[in-house]
Coordinates of C-alpha atoms and ligand atoms in Angstrom, one line a residue:
M522 CA -44.3 -30.4 49.4
M523 CA -40.6 -31.8 48.0
T524 CA -38.0 -29.9 48.0
D525 CA -34.6 -31.0 45.7
P526 CA -32.0 -31.2 48.3
R527 CA -29.3 -30.1 46.1
R528 CA -31.0 -26.2 45.5
R529 CA -31.5 -26.5 49.3
L530 CA -27.7 -27.3 49.9
S531 CA -27.1 -24.4 47.8
S532 CA -29.4 -21.9 49.1
K533 CA -28.2 -21.7 52.4
P534 CA -24.6 -20.4 51.6
W535 CA -25.9 -18.3 49.4
C536 CA -28.8 -15.9 51.6
A537 CA -26.1 -16.2 54.4
R538 CA -24.2 -13.8 52.2
I539 CA -27.7 -11.7 51.1
A540 CA -26.7 -10.0 54.4
A541 CA -23.3 -8.4 52.7
A542 CA -24.5 -8.8 49.2
A543 CA -25.2 -5.1 49.9
V544 CA -22.4 -4.4 51.0
A545 CA -20.4 -6.0 48.6
A546 CA -23.0 -5.0 45.8
S547 CA -21.0 -8.2 44.4
A548 CA -23.0 -10.7 41.8
A549 CA -20.3 -13.7 42.4
G550 CA -21.9 -16.6 43.2
L551 CA -25.4 -15.9 43.1
G552 CA -25.6 -17.4 39.1
L553 CA -24.8 -21.3 41.6
A554 CA -27.8 -20.2 43.2
R555 CA -30.4 -19.6 41.4
A556 CA -32.4 -22.3 40.4
D557 CA -32.5 -23.1 37.0
P558 CA -35.7 -21.5 36.2
G559 CA -36.0 -24.5 33.2
E560 CA -36.5 -27.1 35.6
N561 CA -39.3 -26.3 37.6
T562 CA -42.3 -28.9 37.2
A563 CA -43.6 -27.5 40.7
A564 CA -47.6 -28.4 41.3
P565 CA -50.1 -26.7 43.9
T566 CA -49.9 -28.8 46.5
P567 CA -52.9 -31.1 45.9
G568 CA -55.9 -29.5 48.1
S569 CA -54.6 -26.2 48.5
V570 CA -56.4 -23.4 46.7
F571 CA -53.5 -21.3 45.2
D572 CA -55.3 -19.3 42.1
A573 CA -52.2 -18.2 39.8
A574 CA -54.1 -15.9 37.5
H575 CA -55.5 -13.9 40.3
W576 CA -52.3 -13.4 42.1
R577 CA -50.8 -13.0 38.6
N578 CA -53.1 -9.9 38.3
V579 CA -53.1 -8.8 41.9
F580 CA -49.1 -9.0 41.7
A581 CA -49.2 -7.0 37.9
R582 CA -46.5 -4.0 36.9
P583 CA -48.1 -0.8 35.7
R584 CA -47.4 0.6 32.8
E585 CA -47.3 3.9 33.8
I586 CA -45.2 6.2 36.4
P587 CA -47.8 8.4 37.8
A588 CA -47.0 12.1 38.9
P589 CA -48.6 14.7 40.3
Q590 CA -50.8 17.6 37.7
D591 CA -48.5 20.3 39.0
N592 CA -44.8 18.0 38.4
P593 CA -45.3 16.2 35.1
T594 CA -42.0 14.7 34.5
T595 CA -39.9 15.4 32.4
P596 CA -36.8 15.2 30.8
E597 CA -35.1 18.4 31.8
K598 CA -37.1 18.2 35.1
V599 CA -35.3 14.8 35.9
A600 CA -31.6 15.8 34.5
L601 CA -31.7 18.8 37.1
G602 CA -33.3 16.9 39.6
R603 CA -30.1 13.9 39.5
Q604 CA -27.9 16.2 39.6
L605 CA -29.4 18.0 42.5
F606 CA -29.7 14.8 44.3
D607 CA -25.6 14.7 44.4
D608 CA -25.0 17.7 44.9
V609 CA -23.7 18.8 47.9
R610 CA -24.7 22.2 48.2
L611 CA -28.0 21.1 49.1
S612 CA -26.7 20.5 52.1
G613 CA -25.1 23.2 55.4
S614 CA -21.5 22.0 55.2
N615 CA -21.0 21.7 51.9
G616 CA -20.8 17.8 52.7
V617 CA -23.4 15.9 52.2
A618 CA -25.6 14.4 49.0
C619 CA -28.4 13.0 49.2
S620 CA -26.5 10.4 47.3
S621 CA -24.2 10.4 50.1
C622 CA -27.1 8.0 52.0
H623 CA -29.1 6.6 49.1
Q624 CA -26.1 5.4 46.7
P625 CA -26.8 4.4 43.8
E626 CA -24.8 1.1 43.8
L627 CA -26.7 -0.1 47.0
S628 CA -30.2 0.6 45.4
F629 CA -30.3 4.3 47.1
S630 CA -30.0 2.7 50.1
D631 CA -26.5 2.4 52.8
G632 CA -25.8 -0.8 53.9
V633 CA -25.8 -0.5 57.5
P634 CA -28.2 -0.6 60.2
R635 CA -28.0 3.1 60.9
R636 CA -26.3 5.8 59.0
I637 CA -23.7 8.0 61.9
G638 CA -25.6 11.9 61.4
L639 CA -23.5 14.9 61.2
A640 CA -23.5 15.1 65.0
G641 CA -21.2 11.3 65.4
E642 CA -24.8 9.6 66.5
P643 CA -26.2 6.7 64.9
L644 CA -29.3 8.3 63.0
A645 CA -33.0 7.5 64.6
R646 CA -33.7 5.3 61.7
R647 CA -32.1 3.0 58.2
T648 CA -32.1 4.5 55.4
P649 CA -34.7 2.8 53.0
P650 CA -34.0 2.1 49.2
L651 CA -35.4 4.5 47.4
W652 CA -37.5 2.1 44.4
N653 CA -40.6 3.1 42.9
L654 CA -42.1 6.1 45.3
A655 CA -43.9 7.4 42.6
W656 CA -46.7 4.9 44.0
G657 CA -46.0 6.0 47.6
L658 CA -48.8 7.4 49.5
T659 CA -46.9 8.8 52.0
F660 CA -43.3 8.7 52.3
F661 CA -40.7 7.8 55.5
W662 CA -41.2 5.1 58.1
D663 CA -43.6 6.7 59.7
G664 CA -45.2 8.6 57.0
R665 CA -45.1 12.0 57.6
A666 CA -44.4 13.3 54.5
T667 CA -47.9 13.3 52.0
S668 CA -45.8 13.7 48.7
L669 CA -42.2 13.3 47.2
E670 CA -42.2 17.2 46.4
D671 CA -42.7 18.0 50.1
Q672 CA -40.5 15.2 51.5
V673 CA -37.4 17.0 50.3
R674 CA -36.9 19.5 52.0
F675 CA -36.6 16.9 55.8
P676 CA -33.2 15.8 54.8
V677 CA -31.8 19.1 53.7
E678 CA -33.6 20.7 56.8
N679 CA -32.4 18.1 60.0
R680 CA -29.8 19.0 61.5
H681 CA -28.4 15.3 61.6
E682 CA -28.6 14.5 58.2
M683 CA -27.6 17.5 56.1
G684 CA -28.1 20.3 58.6
G685 CA -29.0 23.0 55.7
N686 CA -31.6 25.4 55.2
I687 CA -33.8 24.8 51.7
T688 CA -34.5 28.3 50.9
E689 CA -30.2 28.9 51.4
T690 CA -29.6 26.2 49.2
A691 CA -31.7 28.2 46.4
T692 CA -30.2 31.2 46.9
E693 CA -26.7 29.8 46.6
L694 CA -27.5 28.0 43.6
A695 CA -28.8 30.8 42.6
R696 CA -25.7 32.7 41.8
D697 CA -23.9 29.7 39.8
A698 CA -25.2 30.5 36.1
G699 CA -25.3 27.3 34.9
M700 CA -27.6 26.0 37.5
R701 CA -29.7 29.3 36.5
A702 CA -29.8 27.9 33.4
K703 CA -31.1 24.6 34.5
F704 CA -34.1 25.5 35.6
A705 CA -34.6 28.1 33.5
T706 CA -34.8 24.9 31.1
A707 CA -36.7 22.2 33.3
F708 CA -39.3 25.3 34.5
R709 CA -40.2 27.1 31.5
D710 CA -43.6 28.8 33.1
D711 CA -41.5 29.4 36.8
P712 CA -37.9 29.9 35.9
A713 CA -36.6 30.6 39.3
V714 CA -34.0 29.1 42.0
T715 CA -36.7 28.4 44.3
P716 CA -37.1 25.7 47.4
A717 CA -39.9 24.7 45.4
N718 CA -38.6 24.0 42.3
I719 CA -35.9 21.9 43.5
A720 CA -38.0 20.0 45.6
K721 CA -39.9 19.9 41.8
A722 CA -36.7 18.8 40.1
V723 CA -36.0 15.9 43.3
A724 CA -39.1 14.9 43.0
A725 CA -39.4 13.7 39.2
Y726 CA -35.9 12.2 39.3
E727 CA -37.0 10.1 42.1
R728 CA -39.9 9.5 40.2
T729 CA -37.9 7.4 37.2
L730 CA -36.4 5.2 40.1
V731 CA -37.8 2.1 38.5
S732 CA -37.2 -0.8 40.0
P733 CA -36.2 -3.1 36.9
G734 CA -38.4 -6.5 36.2
T735 CA -36.8 -9.4 37.6
R736 CA -37.8 -13.3 36.9
F737 CA -40.9 -13.2 39.5
D738 CA -42.7 -10.2 37.0
R739 CA -42.1 -13.4 33.8
W740 CA -44.2 -15.1 35.5
V741 CA -46.3 -12.9 37.0
E742 CA -46.9 -12.1 32.4
G743 CA -47.4 -16.3 32.5
D744 CA -44.0 -17.8 31.5
D745 CA -45.0 -21.0 34.5
T746 CA -41.1 -22.2 33.8
A747 CA -40.0 -19.0 34.9
L748 CA -39.8 -19.5 38.9
S749 CA -37.6 -23.3 40.2
S750 CA -40.1 -24.9 42.5
D751 CA -38.7 -24.0 45.7
E752 CA -39.7 -20.3 45.1
R753 CA -43.0 -21.3 43.5
A754 CA -43.6 -22.8 46.8
G755 CA -42.1 -19.7 48.6
L756 CA -44.7 -17.5 46.9
M757 CA -47.6 -20.1 47.6
L758 CA -46.9 -19.6 51.2
F759 CA -46.1 -15.8 51.2
V760 CA -50.4 -15.7 49.9
G761 CA -51.2 -18.2 52.0
K762 CA -50.5 -20.3 54.7
A763 CA -47.7 -17.7 55.6
G764 CA -50.3 -14.6 55.3
C765 CA -47.4 -12.2 54.1
A766 CA -49.1 -10.5 51.2
A767 CA -52.3 -9.1 53.8
C768 CA -49.8 -6.3 53.7
H769 CA -47.0 -7.5 51.0
T770 CA -49.7 -6.9 48.7
G771 CA -49.5 -5.1 44.9
W772 CA -46.6 -5.0 43.1
R773 CA -44.5 -3.8 44.7
F774 CA -45.6 -5.5 47.3
T775 CA -46.5 -3.1 49.9
D776 CA -49.7 -1.8 51.2
E777 CA -48.5 1.3 51.8
A778 CA -50.4 1.0 55.5
F779 CA -48.6 1.5 58.9
H780 CA -47.9 -2.0 61.2
D781 CA -46.5 -2.7 64.4
I782 CA -45.4 -6.5 63.1
G783 CA -44.1 -7.0 67.0
L784 CA -40.8 -6.7 67.1
A785 CA -39.1 -7.2 69.9
T786 CA -36.2 -4.6 69.6
A787 CA -39.2 -1.8 69.7
G788 CA -37.7 1.4 71.9
P789 CA -39.3 5.4 72.2
D790 CA -39.3 4.8 68.6
R791 CA -43.4 5.1 68.7
G792 CA -43.6 5.6 65.1
R793 CA -46.9 5.9 63.1
G794 CA -48.3 7.0 66.4
S795 CA -46.0 9.5 67.1
V796 CA -47.2 10.9 63.0
L797 CA -50.6 10.9 64.4
D798 CA -50.5 11.2 67.8
L799 CA -52.4 7.8 68.0
P800 CA -51.1 5.5 71.1
A801 CA -53.1 3.1 68.7
A802 CA -50.5 3.4 66.2
D803 CA -47.9 2.8 68.3
H804 CA -44.6 0.7 67.0
A805 CA -46.1 0.8 63.6
F806 CA -44.3 1.6 60.3
K807 CA -44.9 2.0 57.0
T808 CA -45.0 -1.4 55.3
P809 CA -41.4 -1.5 52.9
S810 CA -41.7 -2.8 49.9
L811 CA -40.3 -5.9 49.0
R812 CA -38.8 -5.5 45.9
E813 CA -34.9 -5.4 45.1
R814 CA -33.7 -6.5 48.8
V815 CA -31.5 -8.9 47.8
W816 CA -29.3 -6.0 47.4
T817 CA -30.6 -3.3 50.3
A818 CA -29.4 -5.3 53.8
P819 CA -30.3 -4.7 56.3
Y820 CA -33.6 -4.4 57.5
L821 CA -36.6 -2.9 58.6
H822 CA -36.9 0.2 60.0
D823 CA -34.4 0.1 62.7
G824 CA -32.0 -2.1 60.2
S825 CA -31.7 -4.6 63.1
L826 CA -32.1 -7.9 61.2
N827 CA -29.0 -9.2 58.6
S828 CA -30.7 -11.2 56.4
L829 CA -34.3 -11.9 54.7
E830 CA -33.9 -15.6 56.4
D831 CA -33.3 -14.1 60.1
V832 CA -36.4 -11.6 58.6
V833 CA -39.0 -14.7 58.5
A834 CA -37.7 -15.7 61.6
H835 CA -38.9 -13.2 63.3
Y836 CA -42.7 -13.6 62.1
V837 CA -42.4 -17.4 62.5
G838 CA -41.8 -16.9 66.5
R839 CA -40.1 -14.0 67.4
V840 CA -43.1 -11.7 67.3
Q841 CA -43.9 -10.2 70.8
R842 CA -47.4 -10.0 71.9
R843 CA -49.1 -6.6 72.6
P844 CA -52.0 -4.6 72.5
T845 CA -50.8 -2.5 68.8
L846 CA -49.4 -5.3 67.7
S847 CA -51.3 -6.1 63.9
G848 CA -54.2 -7.7 63.5
D849 CA -52.6 -8.3 59.8
L850 CA -50.3 -10.8 61.0
K851 CA -51.2 -14.3 61.4
P852 CA -51.7 -15.1 64.7
A853 CA -49.6 -18.2 65.2
L854 CA -47.4 -18.8 62.5
N855 CA -45.7 -21.9 61.3
L856 CA -43.6 -22.6 59.3
T857 CA -40.5 -25.9 58.5
E858 CA -37.3 -25.0 57.8
N859 CA -38.1 -26.1 54.1
E860 CA -40.2 -23.7 54.0
R861 CA -38.5 -20.9 55.3
D862 CA -36.0 -21.9 53.2
Q863 CA -38.6 -21.8 50.2
L864 CA -40.3 -17.5 51.4
V865 CA -36.5 -16.8 51.2
A866 CA -35.7 -18.1 47.6
F867 CA -39.2 -16.2 46.7
L868 CA -38.4 -13.3 48.2
A869 CA -35.3 -13.4 46.0
S870 CA -37.2 -14.2 42.5
L871 CA -38.3 -10.1 43.7
S872 CA -34.8 -8.8 43.0
S873 CA -32.4 -8.4 40.6
E874 CA -30.0 -10.4 39.5
D875 CA -27.3 -8.2 39.4
P876 CA -26.8 -4.8 41.1
P877 CA -30.4 -2.9 39.5
R878 CA -30.5 0.4 37.4
P879 CA -33.1 1.7 37.5
L880 CA -35.1 1.7 34.4
G881 CA -35.5 5.1 33.4
L882 CA -37.9 7.5 32.1
P883 CA -40.3 6.1 31.2
S884 CA -41.5 7.3 26.8
R885 CA -45.1 8.2 28.1
V886 CA -46.1 9.5 32.0
Q887 CA -49.7 9.5 32.8
M888 CA -51.1 12.4 35.5
A889 CA -52.0 11.2 38.1
G890 CA -55.6 12.9 38.8
S891 CA -57.7 13.7 41.8
A892 CA -60.7 12.4 39.8
M893 CA -63.0 10.4 42.1
D894 CA -63.1 6.7 40.8
R895 CA -66.7 6.1 41.5
P896 CA -69.5 8.7 41.2
P897 CA -70.7 9.5 44.6
V898 CA -74.0 8.2 45.8
S899 CA -76.3 9.5 48.9
A900 CA -75.8 8.0 52.2
G901 CA -75.7 8.9 55.6
T902 CA -73.8 5.3 56.3
V903 CA -70.4 5.0 55.5
G904 CA -68.3 1.7 56.4
Q905 CA -64.5 0.4 56.4
R906 CA -65.1 -3.7 56.1
D907 CA -61.4 -4.7 54.7
R908 CA -59.9 -1.9 54.5
R909 CA -62.3 -0.1 52.1
F910 CA -64.7 2.9 53.0
T911 CA -67.8 1.3 50.8
P912 CA -69.3 3.8 49.3
G913 CA -66.2 4.9 48.3
A914 CA -67.9 8.3 47.1
V915 CA -70.2 10.5 49.0
A916 CA -72.9 13.2 48.2
L917 CA -74.2 15.1 51.6
K918 CA -75.6 19.3 51.8
K919 CA -73.9 21.3 54.4
G920 CA -74.2 20.6 57.8
E921 CA -75.8 17.3 57.6
A922 CA -73.8 14.5 59.4
L923 CA -71.3 11.7 57.7
T924 CA -71.5 8.6 60.0
I925 CA -68.8 6.4 59.4
V926 CA -68.8 2.8 61.3
N927 CA -65.8 0.6 61.7
D928 CA -67.6 -2.4 61.0
D929 CA -63.6 -4.0 59.5
T930 CA -61.6 -6.7 62.0
R931 CA -58.9 -3.5 61.9
T932 CA -58.7 -0.1 64.2
H933 CA -59.0 2.7 62.2
N934 CA -58.4 6.1 62.1
V935 CA -60.8 9.1 59.5
R936 CA -58.8 12.1 59.2
I937 CA -58.8 15.3 56.4
D938 CA -56.2 17.7 55.7
D939 CA -57.8 20.4 54.3
P940 CA -57.2 24.2 54.8
R941 CA -61.3 24.6 54.7
L942 CA -61.6 21.2 58.0
S943 CA -58.9 19.9 59.4
F944 CA -60.8 16.5 61.1
S945 CA -58.9 13.6 63.1
S946 CA -61.0 11.2 64.6
D947 CA -59.8 9.4 68.2
A948 CA -58.3 5.7 67.6
Q949 CA -61.7 4.5 65.4
A950 CA -61.7 0.6 67.1
P951 CA -63.9 -1.6 65.3
G952 CA -67.5 -0.6 66.4
G953 CA -66.4 2.6 66.5
R954 CA -69.1 5.1 65.1
V955 CA -67.0 8.7 63.5
V956 CA -68.9 11.6 62.8
V957 CA -68.1 14.8 60.6
T958 CA -70.0 17.7 59.9
F959 CA -69.0 19.4 56.4
P960 CA -69.1 23.2 57.1
E961 CA -69.0 24.4 53.2
T962 CA -69.5 23.5 49.8
G963 CA -67.1 21.1 48.2
Q964 CA -65.1 18.8 47.8
F965 CA -63.4 16.6 50.7
R966 CA -61.3 13.9 50.6
L967 CA -61.1 11.6 54.0
I968 CA -59.0 8.9 54.9
C969 CA -57.5 6.4 57.2
G970 CA -54.2 7.9 59.1
I971 CA -53.5 4.0 59.8
H972 CA -54.4 3.1 56.1
P973 CA -53.9 6.2 54.4
E974 CA -55.3 4.1 50.6
M975 CA -58.7 4.2 52.0
R976 CA -59.9 7.2 51.0
L977 CA -63.6 8.5 50.9
D978 CA -64.6 11.3 48.7
A979 CA -67.3 13.7 49.9
V980 CA -69.4 16.2 47.5
V981 CA -70.6 18.9 49.8
S982 CA -72.8 21.0 48.3
E983 CA -75.6 23.8 49.4
Ligands
LIG1943 C1 -27.9 11.5 56.5 C2 -28.0 10.3 55.2 C3 -29.0 10.8 54.4 C4 -29.8 11.8 53.5 C5 -28.2 12.7 53.5 C6 -30.6 11.4 52.7 N1 -31.8 10.7 53.5 FE1 -33.6 10.3 52.3 N2 -33.5 9.4 54.4 C7 -32.6 8.4 54.8 C8 -33.0 7.7 56.6 C9 -32.4 7.5 57.5 C10 -35.0 7.8 56.1 C11 -35.8 7.4 56.9 C12 -36.0 8.3 57.7 C13 -37.1 8.6 58.5 O1 -38.0 7.1 58.2 O2 -37.4 8.6 59.2 C14 -34.5 8.4 54.5 C15 -35.5 8.4 53.7 C16 -36.0 9.4 52.6 C17 -37.2 9.1 52.0 C18 -38.4 8.3 52.3 C19 -39.0 7.2 51.6 C20 -40.1 6.3 51.9 O3 -39.7 5.2 51.7 O4 -40.3 7.0 52.6 C21 -36.6 9.6 51.1 C22 -37.9 9.8 49.2 C23 -35.6 10.7 50.8 N3 -35.1 9.4 51.9 C24 -35.4 11.2 49.9 C25 -33.8 12.0 50.0 C26 -32.9 13.1 49.4 C27 -34.7 13.3 48.5 C28 -32.2 13.0 49.8 C29 -31.8 14.6 49.5 C30 -32.3 15.9 49.3 C31 -32.1 12.8 51.3 N4 -32.7 12.4 51.3 C32 -31.0 13.0 52.2 C33 -30.8 9.1 55.6 C34 -30.5 10.5 54.3
LIG1944 C1 -48.9 -7.3 59.2 C2 -48.3 -6.6 58.0 C3 -47.0 -7.9 57.7 C4 -47.5 -9.3 57.1 C5 -48.6 -9.5 57.4 C6 -46.4 -9.1 57.1 N1 -45.8 -8.2 57.1 FE1 -43.1 -8.0 56.4 N2 -43.1 -5.4 57.4 C7 -44.5 -5.8 57.4 C8 -43.9 -4.3 58.5 C9 -44.9 -3.3 58.6 C10 -42.8 -4.4 58.1 C11 -41.5 -2.8 58.2 C12 -41.7 -3.1 60.2 C13 -40.7 -1.8 61.1 O1 -39.4 -1.7 60.0 O2 -41.2 -1.3 62.0 C14 -42.0 -5.1 56.7 C15 -41.0 -5.4 56.9 C16 -40.9 -7.0 56.2 C17 -39.1 -6.8 55.7 C18 -37.7 -6.1 55.9 C19 -37.7 -5.0 54.3 C20 -37.0 -4.4 54.0 O3 -36.5 -3.7 53.6 O4 -37.0 -3.8 55.6 C21 -39.2 -7.8 55.1 C22 -38.3 -9.2 53.9 C23 -41.2 -8.5 55.2 N3 -41.0 -7.9 55.9 C24 -40.9 -10.0 54.5 C25 -42.0 -10.6 54.8 C26 -43.0 -12.3 55.0 C27 -42.0 -12.8 54.6 C28 -44.2 -12.5 55.4 C29 -44.8 -13.5 56.0 C30 -44.3 -14.0 56.2 C31 -43.6 -10.7 56.0 N4 -43.9 -10.0 55.5 C32 -45.7 -10.4 56.6 C33 -45.3 -5.3 57.2 C34 -46.1 -7.2 57.0

C-alpha cells in the first residue's frame, strides 16, 4: 500500500505525543497530523477481501443505552450519581472521590501507569477509563464485578483506593438534609439513603458516559471520505492481516472476553485466573475498548506501555509464548513499519479530535430484559464453536443431563451463578465435555467464565 510520505513524516511526532496527550490534555498540534479526510482515494489492495458493508455493520453504534430493569436511568438519578462520583464522603478519610482517579478531563482515567494508593504503594493495576460501560458484561480488568451496581462497593471499601465502608457512607450522607432530598427525588418508591441506592445512582451516572462519535463513525455511517488513506489501510489491517478484530470487535472494540496477550511484564497478577480459580485463565485480562485511547495513555492492565505505537510493537514482535496465550492472537504477526503506522493512524481515528466529553443522557433509554433471544429447543447436547453456545436456549426436564461439548478451538469454562444452582466446570479444553443436571424447574443462565458473552439459557420443566 502506498503512503503519502508527507503524512508519514507528520504521523511520527504525533504518535510520540500520544502518550503525553492524556496528561497534558492539550490538543495543540493534533490537527496538523490529522490527514485531510477529503483526500482519501485509497482503494482496497487488489486481491484482498475487505467487505466494507460487513464491517460497517459490525462497528455500528447502538441507538440506545441499555439499563437493567431494576435501575432505569432517570435524569434525577444521574444528577445524584454525578454528585456522588465527586463526593469524598464515599471514602474513609473523606479525602478521595471516584473522580480523584477517574478524572473527567482525562477520559475518566488518571494518566499514570499505576496510581499511588492510600498506603503509599502503587495500586495493583492501572485506572481504566470509564467510557461506554453501560454495555459491559463484567467490570475490572479481571471481570470480578458483574454489574455496575455491584462494582461501586469495591473501590469504596478497597483499603488502597478509598478505604471506606459503604454502610458508613450511607449513614454519613443521610445526616445531610440536602442529600436526603436528592435521594428522595431520585428514588421515589424507596427514598432512603442506602448503600444500594448509592450504587444505583453512581451506576446510572456511569451509564451516561458514552463516548462521542468520531471520524471512524462517519465512515461507518457511509462517508467514504471520513478516513484518510492511511487510516483506511489501518482499518483493513486491523480486521484483516493483523487479526485485531478477533478480540477488539463491535462498536466498542471489545469482545468482553479475557485473554492472555503474552505480555513480557506478566508478574504474579493472575488476572481472570484468580477470579475463576482456573490456571487456564492465568494472565488473562479483559479486552479493553479502543475508543478514545489517544486520551488514556499509558496502556494495558499494568500501565506498562506508553504509546499506541508501543502496543502495536508488542503484538508484532514481543508476544511471549506460554500455555495460557490466547488462541485468538495471530501466531506470528509481521507488519512493516509503514503498516504499523497505518494501524496506529486507524486507532487514533477511534478517538475524538479534542478531549472528549460524555454524550450525556440520551432521550430514550432501553430496558435490557433478561428475555431469551431465541426460543428454547429440546437438545441433549450443546456445542461451543466460534464462542457461541449452539443452540442458545434449550428445554430440559428436571434431572435430565445437559451435555456441553467443546467443539471450539478455545478453552472454555461453563458456569452457573444462581442461588438455586451454583456450578463451575474445570477448564474445558477443546474436545472436553461438561455435563450439568438441574435439580429444580425454572430458567437458568449458563455462561463461559472466560468468554462471558457466551450465554446459554436452560428452561427446566417437570
Ligand atoms: C484510587 C483510585 C481509584 C478510585 C478512588 C476509584 N477507582 Fe475505579 N478503578 C481504579 C482502578 C485501579 C481500577 C482497575 C482495578 C482492577 O481492574 O482491578 C478501577 C476500575 C473501575 C471500574 C471498572 C472499569 C472497567 O472497565 O471494567 C469502574 C466501573 C470504576 N473503577 C468505577 C469507580 C467508582 C464508581 C469509584 C468511586 C466509588 C471509583 N471507581 C473509585 C481506580 C480507582
Ligand atoms: C486475543 C485477543 C486480542 C487480540 C487479537 C488483540 N488484542 Fe489488543 N488487547 C487484548 C487484551 C486482552 C488487552 C489487555 C491486555 C492486558 O492488559 O493484559 C489488549 C490491549 C490492547 C490495547 C491497550 C488498550 C488500553 O486501553 O490499555 C490496544 C491499543 C490494543 N490492544 C490494540 C490491539 C491491536 C492494534 C491489535 C491487532 C494488532 C490487537 N489489539 C489484537 C486482546 C486482544
